Amino acid sequence: MKKSNRLNVLLAEIIIATLFFALASTVILKVYTVTHSQSILAEAGSTAQTEMRNLSEMCYAAEDAEAVLTEYGFVKSEDRYVYNSDDYTLSAVIETEKTAAGTLRTILFSAEVMGETGMSLPSARYFPEVTAQ
Amino acid sequence: MKREFHIGPGAASLILIIVILSLSVLSVMTLTNARGDERLTARSATVVEAIGNLNVRAEKTVAQLDEIFLRARQESGDSVSYIENIRGMLPQQMEMKENIVSWAETDEDGRKLCCSIEILPMERAERFARIEHRLSSEFAEMELEDIWN
């Protein structure tokens, strides 16, 4: 009789423990899910940023920035060049301004990570007009 | 003699508490780490954008300077008057030593982009050559002793 009572108490404790574990694991799982999505967002943001910096340098070095962007995989859409990746979208708007002594080319890169506009990177290069003496 | 192993009342609760505590601590640590990554990415994006803005401003200044050089070439007859004309046309915040023009682009966070260009002789088709484009911050310019104290 005494042994049976002890087993019942143990069984009840295990049932309560299992229920509590289920409840607690639901909360903990939720925290892990949020963490995972935050981690993916941060990684995608970091990758997009690195890509933008690389592109900015490549465009600065090149005389024909449009060719660089097209070669990279950008597609021209209205007034901007757009590059779609799985996690982020990069866009570049090229503007050229003629000055009295040359041309100033400005490119504004912006990244949209997981549907959110996150960061932008302006880049410019001045091309002096060489005049014959 | 064989000893029987019994699980007493409370053992399951104890194990449960340990498991839940461990999982909670690990999940909080992972969350903190992910938030740190996110903050770092956001901060890095701000810094990159600020540096990009400084670069753009520097290029715009180069464009303005080139206009000055072009105007000075049109108005000058020889190299001496060319350099003197440029000296007279330069904006106040710019420094000119011999044929080197230096200036700095700064932002509110203490970043400083030090730029210098060399004015090329009038005989050359190109009017200038970039010789310095260096980014520094107030922190980098502080003395080590100041940092430690």
Coordinates of C-alpha atoms in Angstrom, one line a residue:
Chain A
M1 CA 0.0 0.0 0.0
K2 CA 2.8 2.4 1.0
K3 CA 4.8 1.5 -2.2
S4 CA 1.7 2.1 -4.3
N5 CA 1.3 5.6 -2.8
R6 CA 4.9 6.4 -3.5
L7 CA 4.5 5.4 -7.1
N8 CA 1.4 7.5 -7.5
V9 CA 3.2 10.6 -6.1
L10 CA 6.1 10.0 -8.4
L11 CA 3.8 9.6 -11.4
A12 CA 1.9 12.8 -10.5
E13 CA 5.3 14.6 -10.2
I14 CA 6.5 13.4 -13.5
I15 CA 3.2 14.4 -15.2
I16 CA 3.4 17.9 -13.6
A17 CA 7.1 18.2 -14.6
T18 CA 6.2 17.2 -18.2
L19 CA 3.5 19.7 -18.4
F20 CA 5.7 22.4 -17.0
F21 CA 8.5 21.5 -19.3
A22 CA 6.1 21.7 -22.3
L23 CA 5.0 25.2 -21.1
A24 CA 8.6 26.4 -20.5
S25 CA 9.9 25.0 -23.8
T26 CA 7.2 26.8 -25.7
V27 CA 8.5 30.1 -24.3
I28 CA 12.2 29.1 -24.8
L29 CA 11.4 27.9 -28.4
K30 CA 9.8 31.3 -29.1
V31 CA 13.0 33.1 -27.8
Y32 CA 15.1 30.8 -30.1
T33 CA 12.9 31.6 -33.1
V34 CA 13.2 35.3 -32.5
T35 CA 17.0 35.0 -32.0
H36 CA 17.3 33.0 -35.3
S37 CA 15.4 35.6 -37.3
Q38 CA 17.5 38.4 -35.8
S39 CA 20.7 36.5 -36.5
I40 CA 19.7 36.0 -40.1
L41 CA 18.7 39.7 -40.5
A42 CA 22.1 40.8 -39.0
E43 CA 24.0 38.4 -41.3
A44 CA 22.0 39.5 -44.4
G45 CA 22.6 43.2 -43.4
S46 CA 26.3 42.6 -43.0
T47 CA 26.6 40.8 -46.3
A48 CA 24.6 43.6 -48.1
Q49 CA 26.8 46.2 -46.5
T50 CA 30.0 44.4 -47.7
E51 CA 28.5 44.1 -51.2
M52 CA 27.7 47.8 -51.3
R53 CA 31.2 48.7 -50.2
N54 CA 32.7 46.5 -52.8
L55 CA 30.5 47.9 -55.5
S56 CA 31.2 51.4 -54.4
E57 CA 35.0 50.8 -54.7
M58 CA 34.5 49.0 -58.1
C59 CA 32.4 51.8 -59.5
Y60 CA 34.9 54.4 -58.2
A61 CA 37.7 52.7 -60.0
A62 CA 35.8 52.3 -63.2
E63 CA 35.0 55.0 -65.7
D64 CA 31.8 53.3 -66.8
A65 CA 29.9 52.5 -63.6
E66 CA 26.9 51.3 -65.5
A67 CA 29.0 48.6 -67.1
V68 CA 30.3 47.5 -63.7
L69 CA 26.8 47.2 -62.3
T70 CA 25.4 45.4 -65.3
E71 CA 28.3 42.9 -65.2
Y72 CA 27.7 42.4 -61.5
G73 CA 24.1 41.4 -62.2
F74 CA 22.1 44.6 -61.7
V75 CA 19.1 45.2 -63.9
K76 CA 18.1 48.7 -65.0
S77 CA 14.6 49.5 -63.8
E78 CA 13.4 53.0 -64.6
D79 CA 15.9 55.5 -63.0
R80 CA 17.8 52.9 -61.0
Y81 CA 19.8 49.7 -61.2
V82 CA 18.5 46.9 -59.0
Y83 CA 20.1 43.6 -57.9
N84 CA 18.0 41.0 -56.2
S85 CA 19.5 38.4 -53.8
D86 CA 17.7 35.9 -51.7
D87 CA 18.0 38.0 -48.5
Y88 CA 18.5 41.5 -49.7
T89 CA 18.0 43.9 -52.6
L90 CA 20.5 46.4 -53.7
S91 CA 19.7 49.4 -55.8
A92 CA 21.9 52.1 -57.3
V93 CA 21.0 55.5 -58.6
I94 CA 23.6 57.1 -60.8
E95 CA 23.6 60.9 -61.3
T96 CA 26.1 62.9 -63.3
E97 CA 26.5 66.6 -62.9
K98 CA 28.4 68.6 -65.5
T99 CA 30.7 71.3 -63.9
A100 CA 32.7 74.0 -65.6
A101 CA 35.8 71.9 -65.5
G102 CA 34.6 68.3 -65.6
T103 CA 31.9 65.9 -64.6
L104 CA 30.9 64.8 -61.1
R105 CA 29.4 61.3 -61.0
T106 CA 27.4 60.4 -57.8
I107 CA 26.1 57.0 -57.1
L108 CA 23.7 56.3 -54.2
F109 CA 23.6 52.7 -53.2
S110 CA 20.9 51.5 -50.9
A111 CA 20.1 48.1 -49.5
E112 CA 16.7 46.6 -48.6
V113 CA 17.2 43.7 -46.2
M114 CA 14.3 41.3 -45.7
G115 CA 11.9 43.9 -47.0
E116 CA 13.2 46.7 -44.8
T117 CA 15.2 49.6 -46.2
G118 CA 18.3 49.4 -44.0
M119 CA 21.3 51.3 -45.2
S120 CA 22.6 53.5 -47.9
L121 CA 26.1 54.4 -49.2
P122 CA 26.8 57.4 -51.3
S123 CA 29.8 57.4 -53.6
A124 CA 31.2 60.0 -55.9
R125 CA 34.0 60.6 -58.4
Y126 CA 35.0 63.7 -60.2
F127 CA 36.4 63.3 -63.7
P128 CA 38.3 66.4 -64.8
E129 CA 38.0 67.5 -68.4
V130 CA 41.5 67.6 -69.8
T131 CA 42.0 70.7 -71.9
A132 CA 44.7 70.9 -74.5
Q133 CA 47.3 73.6 -73.8
Chain B
M1 CA 24.3 -8.2 -2.9
K2 CA 22.4 -6.2 -5.4
R3 CA 21.3 -2.7 -4.5
E4 CA 18.1 -1.3 -6.0
F5 CA 18.1 2.2 -7.5
H6 CA 15.1 4.3 -6.6
I7 CA 14.0 7.7 -7.9
G8 CA 12.7 9.5 -4.9
P9 CA 10.0 12.2 -5.0
G10 CA 11.5 15.5 -6.1
A11 CA 14.2 14.1 -8.3
A12 CA 12.1 14.7 -11.5
S13 CA 11.4 18.3 -10.4
L14 CA 15.1 18.9 -9.7
I15 CA 16.1 17.6 -13.1
L16 CA 13.4 19.7 -14.7
I17 CA 14.6 22.8 -13.0
I18 CA 18.1 22.2 -14.1
V19 CA 17.1 21.6 -17.7
I20 CA 14.8 24.6 -17.8
L21 CA 17.4 26.9 -16.2
S22 CA 20.1 25.7 -18.6
L23 CA 17.8 26.2 -21.7
S24 CA 16.8 29.7 -20.4
V25 CA 20.3 30.8 -19.8
L26 CA 21.4 29.5 -23.2
S27 CA 18.5 31.2 -25.0
V28 CA 19.1 34.5 -23.3
M29 CA 22.8 34.3 -24.2
T30 CA 22.0 33.5 -27.8
L31 CA 19.4 36.4 -27.9
T32 CA 22.0 38.8 -26.5
N33 CA 24.5 37.7 -29.0
A34 CA 22.0 38.1 -32.0
R35 CA 21.0 41.6 -30.7
G36 CA 24.7 42.5 -30.5
D37 CA 25.2 41.4 -34.1
E38 CA 22.2 43.4 -35.2
R39 CA 23.4 46.5 -33.3
L40 CA 26.9 46.1 -34.7
T41 CA 25.5 45.8 -38.3
A42 CA 23.4 48.9 -37.8
R43 CA 26.3 50.9 -36.3
S44 CA 28.7 49.7 -39.0
A45 CA 26.1 50.9 -41.6
T46 CA 26.0 54.3 -40.0
V47 CA 29.8 54.6 -40.0
V48 CA 30.0 53.4 -43.7
E49 CA 27.4 56.0 -44.7
A50 CA 29.1 58.7 -42.8
I51 CA 32.5 57.9 -44.5
G52 CA 30.7 57.7 -47.9
N53 CA 29.3 61.2 -47.2
L54 CA 32.7 62.5 -46.4
N55 CA 34.1 61.0 -49.6
V56 CA 31.3 62.6 -51.6
R57 CA 32.0 66.0 -50.1
A58 CA 35.7 65.6 -50.8
E59 CA 35.0 64.9 -54.5
K60 CA 32.7 67.9 -54.7
T61 CA 35.5 70.0 -53.2
V62 CA 37.9 68.6 -55.8
A63 CA 35.4 69.6 -58.5
Q64 CA 35.3 73.2 -57.1
L65 CA 39.1 73.4 -56.9
D66 CA 39.4 72.2 -60.5
E67 CA 37.1 75.0 -61.6
I68 CA 39.4 77.4 -59.8
F69 CA 42.5 75.9 -61.5
L70 CA 40.8 76.1 -64.9
R71 CA 39.9 79.8 -64.3
A72 CA 43.4 80.5 -63.0
R73 CA 44.9 78.9 -66.1
Q74 CA 42.8 81.1 -68.4
E75 CA 43.7 84.2 -66.5
S76 CA 47.4 83.6 -66.0
G77 CA 50.3 84.1 -68.3
D78 CA 53.1 82.2 -66.5
S79 CA 53.5 79.6 -63.7
V80 CA 54.2 82.2 -61.0
S81 CA 51.0 84.2 -61.7
Y82 CA 49.1 80.9 -62.0
I83 CA 50.0 79.8 -58.5
E84 CA 49.4 83.3 -57.1
N85 CA 46.0 83.5 -58.8
I86 CA 45.0 80.1 -57.3
R87 CA 46.2 81.3 -53.9
G88 CA 43.9 84.3 -54.2
M89 CA 40.9 82.3 -55.3
L90 CA 41.1 79.5 -52.7
P91 CA 38.4 79.3 -50.1
Q92 CA 39.5 80.3 -46.6
Q93 CA 39.5 76.8 -45.0
M94 CA 42.1 75.6 -47.5
E95 CA 45.8 75.6 -47.0
M96 CA 48.3 76.0 -49.7
K97 CA 52.0 75.2 -49.4
E98 CA 54.0 75.7 -52.6
N99 CA 51.8 73.8 -55.1
I100 CA 50.0 71.6 -52.7
V101 CA 46.5 72.4 -51.6
S102 CA 45.2 70.7 -48.4
W103 CA 41.9 70.7 -46.7
A104 CA 39.9 68.5 -44.4
E105 CA 36.3 67.3 -44.5
T106 CA 34.8 66.8 -41.1
D107 CA 31.6 65.5 -39.6
E108 CA 29.8 65.9 -36.3
D109 CA 31.2 62.6 -35.0
G110 CA 34.8 63.7 -35.1
R111 CA 35.7 62.0 -38.3
K112 CA 38.2 63.9 -40.5
L113 CA 39.0 63.2 -44.1
C114 CA 42.4 64.8 -44.8
C115 CA 42.8 65.5 -48.5
S116 CA 45.6 67.1 -50.5
I117 CA 46.1 67.7 -54.2
E118 CA 49.1 68.8 -56.1
I119 CA 48.7 71.6 -58.7
L120 CA 50.4 70.4 -61.8
P121 CA 52.4 72.8 -64.0
M122 CA 50.5 74.8 -66.7
E123 CA 52.3 72.9 -69.4
R124 CA 50.6 69.7 -68.4
A125 CA 47.2 68.9 -69.8
E126 CA 46.0 67.6 -66.3
R127 CA 45.5 70.3 -63.8
F128 CA 46.0 68.4 -60.6
A129 CA 47.0 65.1 -59.0
R130 CA 45.4 63.6 -55.8
I131 CA 48.2 63.0 -53.3
E132 CA 46.4 62.5 -50.0
H133 CA 43.0 61.0 -49.0
R134 CA 43.3 59.9 -45.4
L135 CA 40.6 59.2 -42.9
S136 CA 41.2 59.9 -39.2
S137 CA 39.2 60.2 -36.1
E138 CA 39.6 62.3 -33.0
F139 CA 40.2 59.1 -31.1
A140 CA 43.1 58.1 -33.3
E141 CA 44.7 61.5 -32.9
M142 CA 44.6 61.4 -29.1
E143 CA 47.7 60.6 -27.3
L144 CA 47.9 57.2 -25.7
E145 CA 48.4 58.7 -22.3
D146 CA 45.2 60.7 -22.7
I147 CA 43.4 57.5 -23.4
W148 CA 44.8 55.6 -20.4
N149 CA 44.2 58.5 -18.1

